[in-house]
Coordinates of C-alpha atoms and ligand atoms in Angstrom, one line a residue:
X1 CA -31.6 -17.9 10.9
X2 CA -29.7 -16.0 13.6
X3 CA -28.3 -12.4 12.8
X4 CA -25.3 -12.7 15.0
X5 CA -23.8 -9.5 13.6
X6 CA -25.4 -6.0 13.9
X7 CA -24.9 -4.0 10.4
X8 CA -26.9 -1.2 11.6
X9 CA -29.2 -1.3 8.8
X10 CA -30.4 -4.9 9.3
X11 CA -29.8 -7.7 6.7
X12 CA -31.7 -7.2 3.6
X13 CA -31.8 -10.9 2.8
X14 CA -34.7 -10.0 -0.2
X15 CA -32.1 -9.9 -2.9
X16 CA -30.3 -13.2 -1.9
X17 CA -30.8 -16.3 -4.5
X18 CA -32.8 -19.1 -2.9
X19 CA -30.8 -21.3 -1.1
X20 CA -27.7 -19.2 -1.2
X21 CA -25.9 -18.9 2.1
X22 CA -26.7 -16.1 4.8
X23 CA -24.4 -14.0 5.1
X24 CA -24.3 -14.9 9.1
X25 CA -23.2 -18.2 8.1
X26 CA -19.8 -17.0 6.5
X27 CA -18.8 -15.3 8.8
X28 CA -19.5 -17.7 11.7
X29 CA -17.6 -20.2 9.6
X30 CA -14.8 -17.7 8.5
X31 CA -14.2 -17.1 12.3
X32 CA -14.1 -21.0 12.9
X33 CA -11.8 -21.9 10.0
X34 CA -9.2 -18.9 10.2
X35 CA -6.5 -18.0 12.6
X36 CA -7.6 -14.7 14.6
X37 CA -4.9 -11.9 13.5
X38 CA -8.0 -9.7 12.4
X39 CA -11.3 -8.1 13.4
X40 CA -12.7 -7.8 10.1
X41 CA -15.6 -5.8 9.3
X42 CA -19.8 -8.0 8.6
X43 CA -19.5 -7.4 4.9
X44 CA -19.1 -10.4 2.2
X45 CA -17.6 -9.7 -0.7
X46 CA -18.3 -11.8 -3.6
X47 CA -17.7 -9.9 -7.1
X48 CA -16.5 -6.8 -8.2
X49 CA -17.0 -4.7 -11.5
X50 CA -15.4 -0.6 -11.9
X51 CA -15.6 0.9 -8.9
X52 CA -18.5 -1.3 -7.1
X53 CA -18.2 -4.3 -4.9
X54 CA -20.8 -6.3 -4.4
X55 CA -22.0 -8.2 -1.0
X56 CA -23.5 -11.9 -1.1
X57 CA -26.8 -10.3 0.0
X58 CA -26.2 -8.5 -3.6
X59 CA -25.7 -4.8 -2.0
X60 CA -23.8 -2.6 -4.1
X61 CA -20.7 -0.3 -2.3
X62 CA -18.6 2.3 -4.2
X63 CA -15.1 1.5 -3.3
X64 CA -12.2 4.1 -2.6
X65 CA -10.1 1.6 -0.6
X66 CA -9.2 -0.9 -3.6
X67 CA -8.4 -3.3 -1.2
X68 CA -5.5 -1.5 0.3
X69 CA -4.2 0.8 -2.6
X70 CA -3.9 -2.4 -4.6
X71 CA -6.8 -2.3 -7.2
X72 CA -5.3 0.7 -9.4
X73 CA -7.2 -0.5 -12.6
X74 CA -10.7 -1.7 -10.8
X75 CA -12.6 -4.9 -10.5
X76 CA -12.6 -7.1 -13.8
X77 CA -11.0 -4.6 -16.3
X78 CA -12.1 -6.3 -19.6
X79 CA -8.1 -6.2 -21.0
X80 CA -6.6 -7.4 -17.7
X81 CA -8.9 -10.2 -17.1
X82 CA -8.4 -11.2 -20.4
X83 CA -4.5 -11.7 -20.2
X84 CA -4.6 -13.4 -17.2
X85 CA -6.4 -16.1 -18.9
X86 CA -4.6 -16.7 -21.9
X87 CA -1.1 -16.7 -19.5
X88 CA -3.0 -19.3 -17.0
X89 CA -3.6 -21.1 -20.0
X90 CA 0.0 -21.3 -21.2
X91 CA 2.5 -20.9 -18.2
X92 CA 1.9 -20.3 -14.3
X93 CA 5.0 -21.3 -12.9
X94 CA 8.4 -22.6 -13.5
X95 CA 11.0 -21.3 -10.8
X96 CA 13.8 -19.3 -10.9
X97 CA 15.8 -21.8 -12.7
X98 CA 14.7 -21.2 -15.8
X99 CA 13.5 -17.7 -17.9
X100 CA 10.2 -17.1 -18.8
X101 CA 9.0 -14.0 -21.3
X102 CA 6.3 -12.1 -18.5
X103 CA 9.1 -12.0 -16.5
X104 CA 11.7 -10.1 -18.8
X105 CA 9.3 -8.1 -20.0
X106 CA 8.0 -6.9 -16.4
X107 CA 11.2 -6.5 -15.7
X108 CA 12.6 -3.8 -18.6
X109 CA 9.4 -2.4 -18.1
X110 CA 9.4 -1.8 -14.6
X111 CA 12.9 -1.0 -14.9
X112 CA 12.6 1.6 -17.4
X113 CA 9.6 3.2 -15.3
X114 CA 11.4 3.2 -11.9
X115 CA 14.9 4.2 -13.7
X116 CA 16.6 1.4 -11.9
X117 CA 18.9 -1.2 -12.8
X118 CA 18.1 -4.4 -11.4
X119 CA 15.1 -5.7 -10.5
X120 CA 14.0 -8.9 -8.1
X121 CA 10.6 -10.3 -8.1
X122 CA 8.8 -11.4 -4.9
X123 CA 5.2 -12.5 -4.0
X124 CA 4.5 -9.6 -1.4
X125 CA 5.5 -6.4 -0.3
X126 CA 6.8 -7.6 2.9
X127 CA 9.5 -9.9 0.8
X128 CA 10.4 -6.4 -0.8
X129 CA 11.3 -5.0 1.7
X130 CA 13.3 -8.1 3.3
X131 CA 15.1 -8.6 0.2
X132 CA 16.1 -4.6 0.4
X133 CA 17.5 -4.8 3.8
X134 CA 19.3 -7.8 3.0
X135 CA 20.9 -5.9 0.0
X136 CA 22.1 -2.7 3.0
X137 CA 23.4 -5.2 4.8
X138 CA 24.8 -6.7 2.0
X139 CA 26.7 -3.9 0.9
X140 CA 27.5 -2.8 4.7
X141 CA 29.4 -6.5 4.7
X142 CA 31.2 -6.1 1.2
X143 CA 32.9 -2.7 3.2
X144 CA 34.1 -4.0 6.3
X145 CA 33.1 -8.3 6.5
X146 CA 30.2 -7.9 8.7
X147 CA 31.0 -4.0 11.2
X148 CA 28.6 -1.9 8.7
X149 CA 25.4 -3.7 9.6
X150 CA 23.6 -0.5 11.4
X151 CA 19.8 0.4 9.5
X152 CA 18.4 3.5 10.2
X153 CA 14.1 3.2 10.3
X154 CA 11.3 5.6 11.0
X155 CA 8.9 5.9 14.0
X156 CA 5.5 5.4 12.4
X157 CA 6.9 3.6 9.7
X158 CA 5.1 0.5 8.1
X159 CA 7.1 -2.1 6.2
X160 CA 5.3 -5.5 6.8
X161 CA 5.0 -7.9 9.0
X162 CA 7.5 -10.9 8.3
X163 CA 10.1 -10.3 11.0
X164 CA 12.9 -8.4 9.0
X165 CA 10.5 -5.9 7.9
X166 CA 8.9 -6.0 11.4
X167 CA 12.0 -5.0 12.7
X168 CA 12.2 -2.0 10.6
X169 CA 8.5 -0.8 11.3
X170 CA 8.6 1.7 13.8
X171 CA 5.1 0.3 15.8
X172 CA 5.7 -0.8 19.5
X173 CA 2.1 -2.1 19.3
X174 CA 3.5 -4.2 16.0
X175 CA 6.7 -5.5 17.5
X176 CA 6.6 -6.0 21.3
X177 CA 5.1 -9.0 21.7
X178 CA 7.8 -10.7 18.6
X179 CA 10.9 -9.3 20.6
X180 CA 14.0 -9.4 20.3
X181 CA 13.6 -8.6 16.6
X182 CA 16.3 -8.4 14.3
X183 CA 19.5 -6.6 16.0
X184 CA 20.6 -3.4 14.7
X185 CA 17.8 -1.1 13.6
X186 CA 17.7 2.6 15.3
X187 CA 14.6 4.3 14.6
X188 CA 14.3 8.3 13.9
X189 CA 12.1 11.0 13.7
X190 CA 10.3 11.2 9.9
X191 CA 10.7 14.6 8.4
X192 CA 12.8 15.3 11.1
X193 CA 16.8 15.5 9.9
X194 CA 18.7 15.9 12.8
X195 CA 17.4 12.9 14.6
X196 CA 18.5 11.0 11.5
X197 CA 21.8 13.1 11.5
X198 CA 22.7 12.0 15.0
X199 CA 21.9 8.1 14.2
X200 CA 24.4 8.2 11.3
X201 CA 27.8 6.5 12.0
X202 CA 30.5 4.5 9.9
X203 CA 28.4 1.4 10.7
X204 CA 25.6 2.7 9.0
X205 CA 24.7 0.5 5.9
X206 CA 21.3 2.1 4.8
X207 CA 18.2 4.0 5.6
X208 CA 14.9 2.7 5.1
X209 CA 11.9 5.0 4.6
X210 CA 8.3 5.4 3.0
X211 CA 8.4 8.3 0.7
X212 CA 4.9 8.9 2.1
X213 CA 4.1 7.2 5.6
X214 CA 0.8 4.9 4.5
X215 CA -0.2 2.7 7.8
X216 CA 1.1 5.3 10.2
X217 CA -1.6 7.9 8.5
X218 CA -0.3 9.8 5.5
X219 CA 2.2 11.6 6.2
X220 CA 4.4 12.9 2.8
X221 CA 8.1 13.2 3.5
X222 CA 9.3 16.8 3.2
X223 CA 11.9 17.9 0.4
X224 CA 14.6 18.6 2.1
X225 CA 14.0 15.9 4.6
X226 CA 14.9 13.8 1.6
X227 CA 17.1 15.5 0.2
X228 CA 18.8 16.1 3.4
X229 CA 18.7 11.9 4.2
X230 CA 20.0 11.2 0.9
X231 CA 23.3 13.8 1.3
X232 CA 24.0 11.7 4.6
X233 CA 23.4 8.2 2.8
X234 CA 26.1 9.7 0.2
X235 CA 28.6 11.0 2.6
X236 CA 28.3 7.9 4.8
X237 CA 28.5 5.4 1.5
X238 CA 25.2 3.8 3.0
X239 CA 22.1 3.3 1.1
X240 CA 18.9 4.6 0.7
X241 CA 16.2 2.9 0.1
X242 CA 12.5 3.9 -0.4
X243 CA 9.4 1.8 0.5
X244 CA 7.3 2.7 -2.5
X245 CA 4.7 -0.2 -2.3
X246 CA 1.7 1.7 -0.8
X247 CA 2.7 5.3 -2.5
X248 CA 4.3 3.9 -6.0
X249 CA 2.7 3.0 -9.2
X250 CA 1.4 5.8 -10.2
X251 CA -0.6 7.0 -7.3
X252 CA 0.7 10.4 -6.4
X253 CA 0.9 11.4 -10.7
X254 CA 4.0 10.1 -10.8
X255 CA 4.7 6.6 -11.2
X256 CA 6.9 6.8 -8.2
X257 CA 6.5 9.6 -5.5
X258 CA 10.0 10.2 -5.3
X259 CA 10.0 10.9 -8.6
X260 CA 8.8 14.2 -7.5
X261 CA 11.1 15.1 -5.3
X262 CA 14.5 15.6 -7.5
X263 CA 16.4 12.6 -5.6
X264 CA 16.8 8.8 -6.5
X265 CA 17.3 6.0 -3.7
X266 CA 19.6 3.1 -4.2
X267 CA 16.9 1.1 -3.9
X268 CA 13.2 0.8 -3.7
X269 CA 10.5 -1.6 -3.0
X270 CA 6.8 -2.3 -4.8
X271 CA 3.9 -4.0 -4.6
X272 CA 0.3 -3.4 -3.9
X273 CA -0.8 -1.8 -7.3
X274 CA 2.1 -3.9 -9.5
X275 CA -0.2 -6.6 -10.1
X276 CA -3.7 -5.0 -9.3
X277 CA -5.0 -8.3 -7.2
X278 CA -1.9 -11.2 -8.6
X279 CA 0.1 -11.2 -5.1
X280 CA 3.5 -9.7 -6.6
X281 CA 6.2 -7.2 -5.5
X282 CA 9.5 -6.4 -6.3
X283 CA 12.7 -4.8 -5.0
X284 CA 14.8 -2.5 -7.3
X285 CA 18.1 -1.6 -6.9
X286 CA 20.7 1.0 -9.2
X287 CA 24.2 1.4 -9.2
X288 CA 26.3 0.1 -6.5
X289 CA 23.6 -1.4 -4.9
X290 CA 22.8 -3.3 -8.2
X291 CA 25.6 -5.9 -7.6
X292 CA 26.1 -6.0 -3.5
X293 CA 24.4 -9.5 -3.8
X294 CA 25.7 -12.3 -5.6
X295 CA 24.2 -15.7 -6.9
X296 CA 23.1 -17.8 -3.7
X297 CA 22.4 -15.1 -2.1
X298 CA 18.7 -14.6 -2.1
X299 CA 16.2 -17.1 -3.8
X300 CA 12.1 -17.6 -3.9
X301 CA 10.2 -20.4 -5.3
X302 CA 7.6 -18.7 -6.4
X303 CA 8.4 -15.1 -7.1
X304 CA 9.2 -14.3 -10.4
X305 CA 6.3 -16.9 -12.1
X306 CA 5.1 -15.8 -15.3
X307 CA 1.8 -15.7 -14.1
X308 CA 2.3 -13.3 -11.7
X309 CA 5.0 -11.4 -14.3
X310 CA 2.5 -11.4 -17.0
X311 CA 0.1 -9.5 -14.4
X312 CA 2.2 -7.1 -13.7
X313 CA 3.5 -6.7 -17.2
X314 CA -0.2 -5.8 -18.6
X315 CA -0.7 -3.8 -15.8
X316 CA 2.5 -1.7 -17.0
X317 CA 1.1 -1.8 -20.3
X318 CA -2.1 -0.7 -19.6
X319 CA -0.4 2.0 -17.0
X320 CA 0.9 3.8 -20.4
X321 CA -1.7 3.1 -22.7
X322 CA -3.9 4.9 -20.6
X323 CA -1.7 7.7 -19.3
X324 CA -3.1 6.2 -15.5
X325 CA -0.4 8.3 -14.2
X326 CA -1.3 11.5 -15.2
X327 CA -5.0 10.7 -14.8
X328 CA -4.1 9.6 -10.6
X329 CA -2.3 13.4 -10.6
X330 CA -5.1 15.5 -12.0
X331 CA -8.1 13.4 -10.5
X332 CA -6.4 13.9 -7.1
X333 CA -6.4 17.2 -7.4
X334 CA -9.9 17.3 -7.7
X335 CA -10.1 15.0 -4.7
X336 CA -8.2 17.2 -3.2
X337 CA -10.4 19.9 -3.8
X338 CA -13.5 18.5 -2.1
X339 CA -12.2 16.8 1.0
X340 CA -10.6 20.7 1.7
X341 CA -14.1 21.5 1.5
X342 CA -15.3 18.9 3.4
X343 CA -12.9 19.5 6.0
X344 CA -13.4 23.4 5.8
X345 CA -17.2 22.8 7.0
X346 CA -16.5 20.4 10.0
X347 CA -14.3 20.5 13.4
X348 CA -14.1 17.2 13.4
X349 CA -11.5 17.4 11.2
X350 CA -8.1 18.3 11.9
X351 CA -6.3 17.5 9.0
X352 CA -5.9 16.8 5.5
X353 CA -2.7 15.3 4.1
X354 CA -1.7 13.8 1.4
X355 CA -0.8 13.5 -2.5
X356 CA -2.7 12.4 -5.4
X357 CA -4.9 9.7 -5.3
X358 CA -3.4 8.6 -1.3
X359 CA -4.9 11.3 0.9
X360 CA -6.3 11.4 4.5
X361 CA -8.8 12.9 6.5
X362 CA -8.0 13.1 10.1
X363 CA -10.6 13.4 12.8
X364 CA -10.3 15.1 16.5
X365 CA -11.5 11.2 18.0
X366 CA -10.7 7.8 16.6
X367 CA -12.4 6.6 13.4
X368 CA -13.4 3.4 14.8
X369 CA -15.5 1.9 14.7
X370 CA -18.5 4.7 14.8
X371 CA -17.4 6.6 12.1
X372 CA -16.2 3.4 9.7
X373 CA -19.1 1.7 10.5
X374 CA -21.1 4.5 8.9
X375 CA -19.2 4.5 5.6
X376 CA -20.3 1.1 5.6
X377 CA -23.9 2.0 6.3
X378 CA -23.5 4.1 3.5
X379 CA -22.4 1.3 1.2
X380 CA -18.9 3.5 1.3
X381 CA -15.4 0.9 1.1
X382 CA -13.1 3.4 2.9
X383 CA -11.3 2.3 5.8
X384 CA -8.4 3.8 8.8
X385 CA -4.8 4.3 8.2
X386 CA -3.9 4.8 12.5
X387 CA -7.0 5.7 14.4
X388 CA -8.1 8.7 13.5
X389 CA -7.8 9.2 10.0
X390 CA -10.1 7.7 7.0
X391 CA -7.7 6.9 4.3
X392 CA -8.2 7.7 0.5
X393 CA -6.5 5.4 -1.6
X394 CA -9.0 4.6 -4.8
X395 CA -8.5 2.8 -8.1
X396 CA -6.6 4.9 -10.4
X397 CA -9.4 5.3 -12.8
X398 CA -11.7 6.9 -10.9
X399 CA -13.5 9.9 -12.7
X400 CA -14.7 13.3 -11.0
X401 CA -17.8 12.3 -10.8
X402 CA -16.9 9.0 -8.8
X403 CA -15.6 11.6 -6.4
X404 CA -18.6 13.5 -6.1
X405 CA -20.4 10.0 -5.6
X406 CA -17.8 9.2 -2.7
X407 CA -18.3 12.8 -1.1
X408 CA -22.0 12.5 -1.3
X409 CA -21.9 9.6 0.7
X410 CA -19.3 10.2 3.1
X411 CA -21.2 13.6 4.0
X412 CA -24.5 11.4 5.0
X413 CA -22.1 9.0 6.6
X414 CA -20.8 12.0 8.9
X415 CA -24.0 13.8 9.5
X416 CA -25.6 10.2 10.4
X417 CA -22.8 9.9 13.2
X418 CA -22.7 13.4 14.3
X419 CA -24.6 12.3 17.8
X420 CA -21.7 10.5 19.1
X421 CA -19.4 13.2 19.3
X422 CA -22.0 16.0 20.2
Ligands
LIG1 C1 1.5 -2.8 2.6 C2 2.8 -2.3 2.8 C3 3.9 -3.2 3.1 C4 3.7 -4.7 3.2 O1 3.2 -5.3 2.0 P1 2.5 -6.8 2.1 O2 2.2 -7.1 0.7 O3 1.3 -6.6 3.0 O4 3.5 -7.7 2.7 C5 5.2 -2.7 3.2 N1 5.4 -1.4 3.1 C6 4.4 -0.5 2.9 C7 4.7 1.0 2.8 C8 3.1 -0.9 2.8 O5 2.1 -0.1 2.6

C-alpha cells in the first residue's frame, strides 16, 4: 500500500480491522467518484459519539467544528437517535400536498421560538435564503407590479451557493466566474450605516444580512447598525431579513442572535443546527411579509417531510428540555475567557470576535494550511472561516472542561507550528 497523502504524523494503520480499507484508498476513490468543488482535508470519518469523531484508522479527534455549526446536540445523542428511528419507521415523506404531524409541530414550535408567524420548510439553508428573497421581491411587486425589486446585500456576506443566494453573497471570488447573477442586488458596507443609507431608494424591497457574518470570519453586527438598518427598512416599507442559519439556534445564548439586539426582521432564515445532521432549513416570515406570497407561489418536493420535521421537532424539544440555550450563553463565556488568554500570550493573533459558542481567532498570516493542518495533527476538528481566522463553532453541549481539552490542544497545535512564522 501507497501513502499518497502526507498527514504529518504518518498513518497509524495498527488499529485498523483486518481487511478493512486504507484510508489511502478512500480517498483515491473519493477523488475519482466526486465532482472537484473541494480540497478536502486526509481525514476519514466514519462514527461519531459526544464530542469525538472517529477516523477509519480508529483515531479519536475532539471536535469544535460540528460539521459547520450544525451538530448542536453531538454525535449519536441517545434521545435524538432514538426518534429518528421510530419516525423512519412510520413516515419519511409524503409532499406538500398533504399534512403530516412533525411538521405542525416543528412548525408552532419553531414559530413560537423565533416569534414569527409563518414558517416554510426547506432542505438547506441556501433554499432559505432563496425562498426569503423571493418573499422581498414579492412584496416589492405587490407595491408597484414589478419597479420595487432593488435588494440591498453585504460585502463579506455568505448566503449559499444556489444562484439567488449567490447573487446576494458579497464574495467576488464566489460569484465571478457564475456572472451575470441575478439583477438587482447592491452590496454595502456591514456595520457600516451610511453606505446602507445611500443604497436605499423607493425601489428598495428588502435588506438581507447575517446578524453575525459566519464565512466572511465572525464579524457580530453592531446595535445600532441594526437598529439603524431596520429604521430605514421601516421608513422605506422594505424588508428586513436576517440570515440566522449559521448564528441561530441557540448558539449565541439566545435562540436567535437578534434576539439580543432589541429589533425583529420581517423575516429570517435557519438551518444548520435545526435538524443537528437531517438536511432541513426553514424561512420565517411575520407580519406583512407573512402573506406577500400566495398559493403557487413557491413549492418543494421534499421540504417539509416528516422525517426531516420530526428531526427538527425533537431537536426543539430537546433545545428546551435541556435549557441548550442558556448552557451555549454561559459556556461561551468561558470559551471566551480562554481564547482572550490565548490570544493575550501570542502575536500571532490579532483578533478575537465573536458571541457565544461562534467565536474566532484571527491570525497575522493565513491559517492554511500550516496552522489547520496542525489542529489536525493534534486530533483537533476546527477549521477557517476566510483565511486567517480558526473558527469556533462547537456542539452546544460542550462542558468547561471540553474547553479546556480543546485549548490544550490547540496550544501544542500552535507551539508545534511556531517555526513557520519565526
Ligand atoms: C451555511 C450558510 C448558508 C447556506 O446553507 P447551506 O445549507 O449550505 O445551503 C447560508 N447562510 C449562512 C449564514 C450560512 O452560514
Amino acid at each position: 500500500m501507497e501513502a499518497g497523502i502526507q498527514t504529518g504524523q504518518g498513518v497509524k494503520t495498527e488499529t485498523r480491522e483486518p481487511g478493512k480499507k486504507a484510508k489511502e484508498t478512500w480517498i483515491e476513490e473519493g477523488e475519482a467518484a466526486f465532482y472537484k468543488t473541494y480540497n478536502r482535508f486526509p481525514v476519514v470519518f466514519e462514527r461519531g459519539k459526544g464530542l469525538y469523531l472517529y477516523d477509519t484508522d480508529g483515531n479519536e479527534y475532539l471536535d469544535f467544528y460540528a460539521g459547520i455549526a450544525v451538530n448542536a446536540l453531538g454525535y449519536g445523542d441517545p434521545e435524538y437517535t432514538s426518534h429518528l428511528k421510530e419516525q423512519a419507521e412510520k413516515l419519511l415523506h409524503i409532499s406538500n400536498y398533504f399534512y403530516n404531524p412533525p411538521s405542525i409541530e416543528a412548525g408552532q414550535k419553531l414559530l413560537a421560538a423565533a416569534e414569527m408567524d409563518k414558517v416554510f420548510f426547506t432542505n438547506s439553508g441556501t433554499e432559505a435564503v432563496e425562498g426569503a428573497l423571493k418573499i422581498a421581491r414579492r412584496y416589492g411587486y405587490n407595491k408597484s407590479g414589478g419597479q420595487d425589486y432593488e435588494i440591498i446585500a453585504m460585502k463579506n456576506s455568505f448566503h449559499g451557493r444556489s444562484t439567488g443566494a449567490l447573487a446576494v453573497t458579497g464574495n467576488d471570488h464566489y460569484q465571478e466566474p457564475f456572472k451575470p447573477l441575478m439583477p438587482g442586488i447592491r452590496f454595502a458596507e456591514f456595520n457600516n450605516l451610511d453606505s446602507v443609507k445611500a443604497l436605499f431608494h423607493e425601489k428598495t424591497c428588502g435588506v438581507i444580512l447575517e446578524t453575525i457574518q459566519g464565512e466572511g470570519g465572525i464579524y457580530p453586527a453592531e446595535k445600532e447598525f441594526l437598529e439603524g438598518v431596520r429604521n430605514l427598512c421601516d421608513q422605506y416599507d422594505a424588508l428586513l431579513i436576517l440570515d440566522e442559519i449559521q448564528c441561530g439556534m441557540g448558539r449565541t445564548g439566545t435562540m436567535f442572535a437578534w434576539q439580543q439586539y432589541g429589533i425583529k426582521p420581517d423575516v429570517m432564515t435557519v438551518a444548520k443546527a435545526l435538524g443537528n445532521g437531517v438536511p432541513i432549513g426553514a424561512f420565517l416570515a411575520r407580519g406583512k411579509a407573512a402573506t406577500a406570497m400566495v398559493p403557487g407561489d413557491h413549492g418543494t418536493t421534499y421540504g417539509g417531510n416528516p422525517f426531516a420535521c420530526g428531526a427538527a421537532s425533537k431537536v426543539l424539544d430537546i433545545f428546551q428540555s435541556r435549557n441548550l440555550t442558556d448552557h451555549a450563553g454561559q459556556i461561551g463565556n468561558y470559551l471566551w475567557e480562554r481564547l482572550e488568554e490565548l490570544k493575550n500570550g501570542y502575536p500571532i493573533i490579532k483578533d478575537h470576535r465573536g458571541m457565544g459558542l461562534m467565536q474566532g481567532l484571527e491570525f497575522t498570516m493565513p491559517v492554511g494550511p500550516v496552522i489547520t493542518n496542525a489542529l489536525l495533527e493534534q486530533k483537533l476538528v476546527l477549521i477557517s472561516a476566510g483565511t486567517h481566522m480558526i473558527r469556533f463553532v462547537p456542539p452546544l453541549i460542550i462542558e468547561k472542561a471540553d474547553v479546556d481539552q480543546m485549548i490544550q490542544r490547540l496550544l501544542a497545535a500552535i507551539e508545534s507550528c511556531k517555526a513557520s512564522w519565526q
